[in-house]
Short mmCIF file of C-alpha atoms and ligand atoms in Angstrom, two decimals:
data_model
loop_
_atom_site.label_atom_id
_atom_site.label_comp_id
_atom_site.label_asym_id
_atom_site.label_seq_id
_atom_site.Cartn_x
_atom_site.Cartn_y
_atom_site.Cartn_z
CA MET A 1 22.44 1.67 -3.55
CA GLY A 2 18.64 0.51 -4.15
CA MET A 3 16.32 2.92 -4.99
CA ASN A 4 13.08 3.58 -2.98
CA LEU A 5 9.72 3.82 -4.06
CA VAL A 6 6.19 4.98 -2.71
CA ILE A 7 3.27 3.45 -4.19
CA LEU A 8 0.18 5.60 -3.84
CA GLY A 9 -3.65 4.97 -4.68
CA PRO A 10 -7.11 4.87 -2.76
CA PRO A 11 -7.88 1.60 -1.28
CA GLY A 12 -8.97 -0.91 -3.52
CA ALA A 13 -6.60 0.34 -6.54
CA GLY A 14 -4.64 -2.84 -6.54
CA LYS A 15 -1.63 -1.39 -4.44
CA GLY A 16 -0.76 -4.40 -2.88
CA THR A 17 -1.19 -6.66 -5.76
CA GLN A 18 1.17 -4.21 -7.94
CA ALA A 19 3.68 -3.53 -5.00
CA VAL A 20 4.38 -7.37 -4.77
CA ARG A 21 5.06 -7.75 -8.51
CA LEU A 22 7.35 -4.56 -8.64
CA ALA A 23 9.28 -5.34 -5.48
CA GLN A 24 10.12 -8.86 -7.37
CA ALA A 25 10.93 -7.15 -10.49
CA PHE A 26 13.10 -4.36 -9.29
CA SER A 27 14.54 -6.35 -6.24
CA LEU A 28 12.99 -4.25 -3.61
CA ARG A 29 12.07 -4.91 -0.26
CA HIS A 30 8.09 -4.63 -0.01
CA LEU A 31 7.08 -3.08 3.28
CA SER A 32 3.26 -2.91 3.59
CA SER A 33 2.02 -0.72 6.51
CA GLY A 34 -1.30 -2.55 6.60
CA ASP A 35 0.40 -5.96 6.75
CA LEU A 36 2.74 -4.97 9.50
CA LEU A 37 -0.07 -3.71 11.64
CA ARG A 38 -2.54 -6.90 11.06
CA ALA A 39 0.62 -8.78 12.10
CA GLU A 40 1.07 -6.81 15.15
CA ARG A 41 -2.70 -7.31 15.95
CA ALA A 42 -2.21 -11.18 15.15
CA ARG A 43 0.49 -11.25 17.76
CA GLY A 44 -1.62 -9.36 20.41
CA SER A 45 1.12 -6.62 20.82
CA ALA A 46 0.64 -3.36 22.32
CA LEU A 47 0.92 -1.60 18.98
CA GLY A 48 -1.60 -4.13 17.67
CA LYS A 49 -4.13 -3.53 20.40
CA LYS A 50 -4.04 0.23 19.94
CA ALA A 51 -3.93 0.25 16.06
CA ALA A 52 -7.03 -2.07 16.22
CA GLU A 53 -9.73 0.30 17.27
CA TYR A 54 -8.75 2.71 14.43
CA MET A 55 -8.29 0.00 11.66
CA ASP A 56 -11.73 -1.40 12.30
CA ALA A 57 -13.45 1.88 12.09
CA GLY A 58 -11.60 2.58 8.59
CA LYS A 59 -9.76 5.39 10.24
CA LEU A 60 -6.01 6.22 9.84
CA VAL A 61 -3.91 5.06 12.73
CA PRO A 62 -2.59 8.34 14.45
CA ASP A 63 0.65 9.61 13.05
CA GLU A 64 2.48 9.10 16.68
CA ILE A 65 1.82 5.48 16.46
CA ILE A 66 2.46 4.55 12.84
CA ILE A 67 5.59 6.85 12.17
CA GLY A 68 7.67 5.15 14.91
CA ALA A 69 6.42 1.56 13.97
CA VAL A 70 7.35 2.08 10.15
CA LEU A 71 10.46 3.86 10.76
CA SER A 72 11.85 1.32 13.14
CA GLN A 73 11.52 -1.25 10.35
CA LEU A 74 13.56 1.06 8.02
CA SER A 75 16.63 1.31 10.37
CA ASP A 76 17.39 -2.36 10.03
CA LEU A 77 17.95 -2.31 6.27
CA GLY A 78 20.94 -2.98 4.49
CA ASP A 79 22.69 -0.12 2.74
CA LYS A 80 22.20 -1.85 -0.35
CA ALA A 81 18.50 -2.68 -0.04
CA GLY A 82 15.92 -0.49 -2.01
CA LEU A 83 12.52 -0.06 -0.53
CA LEU A 84 8.85 -0.40 -1.77
CA LEU A 85 6.65 1.38 0.92
CA ASP A 86 2.86 0.40 0.23
CA GLY A 87 0.25 2.06 2.51
CA PHE A 88 2.96 4.40 4.10
CA PRO A 89 3.08 7.28 3.96
CA ARG A 90 -0.63 8.25 4.20
CA THR A 91 -0.38 11.85 5.67
CA VAL A 92 1.78 14.60 4.74
CA ALA A 93 3.34 14.57 8.35
CA GLN A 94 4.26 10.78 7.61
CA ALA A 95 5.84 11.73 4.45
CA GLU A 96 8.00 14.52 6.02
CA SER A 97 9.11 12.02 8.70
CA LEU A 98 10.11 9.31 5.93
CA GLY A 99 12.10 11.99 3.69
CA LYS A 100 14.09 13.15 7.00
CA ALA A 101 14.85 9.33 7.98
CA LEU A 102 15.75 8.49 4.42
CA ASN A 103 17.99 11.67 4.30
CA GLN A 104 19.77 10.73 7.53
CA ALA A 105 20.40 7.33 5.75
CA GLY A 106 21.90 9.49 2.78
CA LYS A 107 18.66 8.11 0.81
CA ARG A 108 15.69 9.59 -0.45
CA VAL A 109 12.32 8.68 -2.21
CA ASP A 110 13.24 8.07 -6.03
CA VAL A 111 9.72 7.65 -7.40
CA VAL A 112 6.10 7.70 -6.52
CA PRO A 113 3.90 5.74 -8.83
CA ALA A 114 0.31 6.56 -8.22
CA LEU A 115 -2.62 4.30 -9.07
CA ALA A 116 -5.54 6.27 -10.40
CA VAL A 117 -9.21 4.61 -10.00
CA PRO A 118 -12.35 5.94 -9.76
CA GLU A 119 -14.51 5.88 -6.88
CA ASP A 120 -17.46 3.75 -8.13
CA LEU A 121 -15.17 0.89 -9.08
CA ILE A 122 -13.30 0.85 -5.62
CA VAL A 123 -16.16 -0.20 -3.59
CA ASP A 124 -16.96 -3.16 -5.99
CA ARG A 125 -13.12 -3.98 -5.81
CA ILE A 126 -12.75 -3.94 -1.98
CA THR A 127 -16.02 -5.85 -0.94
CA GLY A 128 -15.07 -8.59 -3.11
CA ARG A 129 -11.58 -8.83 -1.86
CA ARG A 130 -10.55 -11.93 -0.31
CA THR A 131 -7.04 -12.22 1.51
CA CYS A 132 -4.76 -15.18 2.62
CA PRO A 133 -4.23 -14.73 6.54
CA ARG A 134 -0.98 -16.77 6.18
CA CYS A 135 0.87 -15.26 3.18
CA ASN A 136 -1.21 -12.19 2.32
CA ALA A 137 -2.14 -13.16 -0.94
CA VAL A 138 -5.06 -11.08 -2.38
CA TYR A 139 -8.15 -12.32 -4.55
CA HIS A 140 -11.29 -11.21 -5.84
CA VAL A 141 -14.35 -13.20 -5.83
CA LYS A 142 -15.10 -12.23 -9.35
CA THR A 143 -12.13 -10.84 -11.26
CA LEU A 144 -9.23 -12.87 -9.40
CA PRO A 145 -10.85 -15.94 -7.91
CA PRO A 146 -8.65 -18.65 -6.52
CA ALA A 147 -8.42 -22.03 -8.26
CA ARG A 148 -10.41 -23.57 -5.36
CA ASP A 149 -13.09 -21.60 -3.96
CA GLY A 150 -12.15 -19.84 -0.71
CA ILE A 151 -8.73 -21.50 -0.77
CA CYS A 152 -5.41 -20.11 -1.38
CA ASP A 153 -3.72 -21.11 -4.09
CA ALA A 154 -0.34 -20.62 -2.88
CA ASP A 155 -0.52 -22.31 0.66
CA GLY A 156 -3.91 -23.55 0.86
CA ALA A 157 -5.06 -21.79 3.72
CA VAL A 158 -8.69 -20.52 4.03
CA LEU A 159 -9.31 -17.24 2.51
CA VAL A 160 -10.81 -14.49 4.63
CA GLN A 161 -12.40 -11.23 4.13
CA ARG A 162 -10.67 -8.35 6.15
CA PRO A 163 -13.05 -7.05 8.74
CA ASP A 164 -12.29 -3.50 7.14
CA ASP A 165 -13.49 -4.63 3.84
CA THR A 166 -17.09 -4.31 4.34
CA ALA A 167 -19.15 -1.57 2.58
CA GLU A 168 -19.71 0.35 5.76
CA VAL A 169 -15.90 0.66 6.62
CA VAL A 170 -15.14 1.35 3.00
CA LYS A 171 -16.74 4.53 3.19
CA GLN A 172 -14.93 5.72 6.09
CA ARG A 173 -11.76 4.37 4.70
CA LEU A 174 -12.34 6.37 1.32
CA GLU A 175 -13.17 9.44 3.38
CA ALA A 176 -9.97 9.37 5.09
CA TYR A 177 -8.14 8.72 2.05
CA HIS A 178 -9.62 12.07 0.27
CA ARG A 179 -8.96 14.01 3.48
CA GLN A 180 -5.54 12.71 4.79
CA THR A 181 -3.91 10.69 1.61
CA ALA A 182 -5.11 12.24 -1.66
CA PRO A 183 -2.94 15.61 -0.68
CA LEU A 184 0.39 13.47 -0.96
CA GLU A 185 -0.14 13.23 -4.96
CA ALA A 186 0.23 17.07 -4.78
CA TYR A 187 3.02 16.78 -2.52
CA TYR A 188 5.12 14.41 -4.50
CA ARG A 189 4.00 16.13 -7.82
CA ASP A 190 5.46 19.17 -6.81
CA LYS A 191 9.02 17.47 -6.01
CA GLY A 192 8.63 16.00 -9.37
CA LEU A 193 8.38 12.34 -8.41
CA LEU A 194 4.71 11.40 -9.20
CA ALA A 195 4.20 8.78 -11.83
CA GLU A 196 0.51 8.38 -12.47
CA VAL A 197 -0.83 5.18 -13.94
CA ASP A 198 -4.45 4.12 -14.84
CA GLY A 199 -5.42 1.54 -12.47
CA THR A 200 -8.75 0.42 -14.18
CA GLN A 201 -6.91 -1.76 -16.83
CA ASP A 202 -6.44 -5.23 -16.04
CA MET A 203 -3.55 -6.21 -13.95
CA ASP A 204 -0.73 -7.10 -16.36
CA THR A 205 -1.32 -4.06 -18.26
CA VAL A 206 -1.13 -2.01 -14.99
CA PHE A 207 1.86 -3.75 -14.02
CA GLN A 208 3.47 -3.01 -17.20
CA ALA A 209 2.57 0.53 -17.15
CA LEU A 210 3.86 1.08 -13.60
CA SER A 211 7.33 -0.63 -14.45
CA GLU A 212 7.59 1.48 -17.42
CA ALA A 213 6.72 4.69 -15.38
CA VAL A 214 9.43 3.77 -12.79
CA ARG A 215 12.19 3.04 -15.37
CA ARG A 216 11.45 6.24 -17.27
CA ARG A 217 11.39 8.37 -14.19
CA LEU A 218 14.66 6.69 -13.17
CA GLY A 219 16.09 7.19 -16.63
CA MET A 220 16.57 3.64 -17.17
CA GLU A 221 15.34 3.69 -20.60
P1 AMP B 1 -3.99 -1.20 4.28
O1 AMP B 1 -4.05 -2.53 4.48
O2 AMP B 1 -3.16 -0.44 3.98
O3 AMP B 1 -5.65 -0.66 3.54
O4 AMP B 1 -4.30 -0.59 6.05
C1 AMP B 1 -5.34 -1.25 6.75
C2 AMP B 1 -5.64 0.09 7.76
O5 AMP B 1 -4.25 0.01 8.68
C3 AMP B 1 -5.99 1.32 7.33
O6 AMP B 1 -7.14 1.47 7.01
C4 AMP B 1 -5.35 2.18 8.61
O7 AMP B 1 -6.48 2.04 9.73
C5 AMP B 1 -4.39 1.27 8.81
N1 AMP B 1 -3.00 1.89 8.51
C6 AMP B 1 -2.04 1.15 7.36
N2 AMP B 1 -1.10 2.05 7.30
C7 AMP B 1 -1.40 3.36 7.96
C8 AMP B 1 -0.82 4.41 7.67
N3 AMP B 1 0.43 4.59 7.04
N4 AMP B 1 -1.28 5.51 8.39
C9 AMP B 1 -2.28 5.43 9.31
N5 AMP B 1 -2.94 4.17 9.20
C10 AMP B 1 -2.54 3.21 8.60
#
C-alpha cells in the first residue's frame, strides 16, 4: 500500500515545486488543493465561484467547502496509490477530517515534511512568482526564470501572475497561515510525523533534504 504524505509550509516556501518532484521520486499522486480550486474557477463551477472571493482576498476557503471538495478526490483513489497532499489540510479541522477519511480506508498520514522559510524571504518569493496557466509549472522572475521571458518552458504558454500573488493579498495569506495553518505543525509533531527541512536552501538541496527526511521517517534507510 502506498504511503501518504502531507507537505506543510508557509505560502511561498516552495511546497508546490517540491511536491511535484517528491511525487515523482516516490511514485505518489500529487493533489494540490490550490490547483483544484483554480481548475474549478476556470471551469466556472459552483464550487469555483464560491471559492473565488476567499482566494482573491487571501483568506482560507471555509472548511465546509474545502473538506468535501478534497475528500471527494480521495475516494476515487485506487488502493495501491500513495498520496502527496499539497495545500491541504490547512486547518486542524481539515487535518481531523483527513485522518478520519484515511482511517476508514485503512490508511493514514505516514509523514509530514515541513518547509521552514522566514517571513522576510517569503514576500519576495511570492511576488516574483509566475505560473503557467496550462500546466501549473512555477517560475520566479529572478531565481527561476524560464528560458524565454514570460513563456513556459514545458508547453510554451504565456506565464501569468496569480491574482493572489500581489503584495497586498500576500499579507492576508500570511496572516491566515499563522493563525490557522501553523498550528498543524504542532498537531503533526505531537503524532511524531513532522519532518522539518530548511526551505531557504537552493531547490536541489531542499529536495535532497526532503527525500532523506521522508526515507528516514519511513525507515527506508
Ligand atoms: P495555494 O495555491 O495552496 O496557495 O492556495 C490558493 C488559495 O486557495 C488559498 O489562499 C486559499 O484561499 C485557497 N485554498 C487552497 N487550499 C485550501 C485549504 N486547504 N483550505 C482553505 N483554503 C484553501
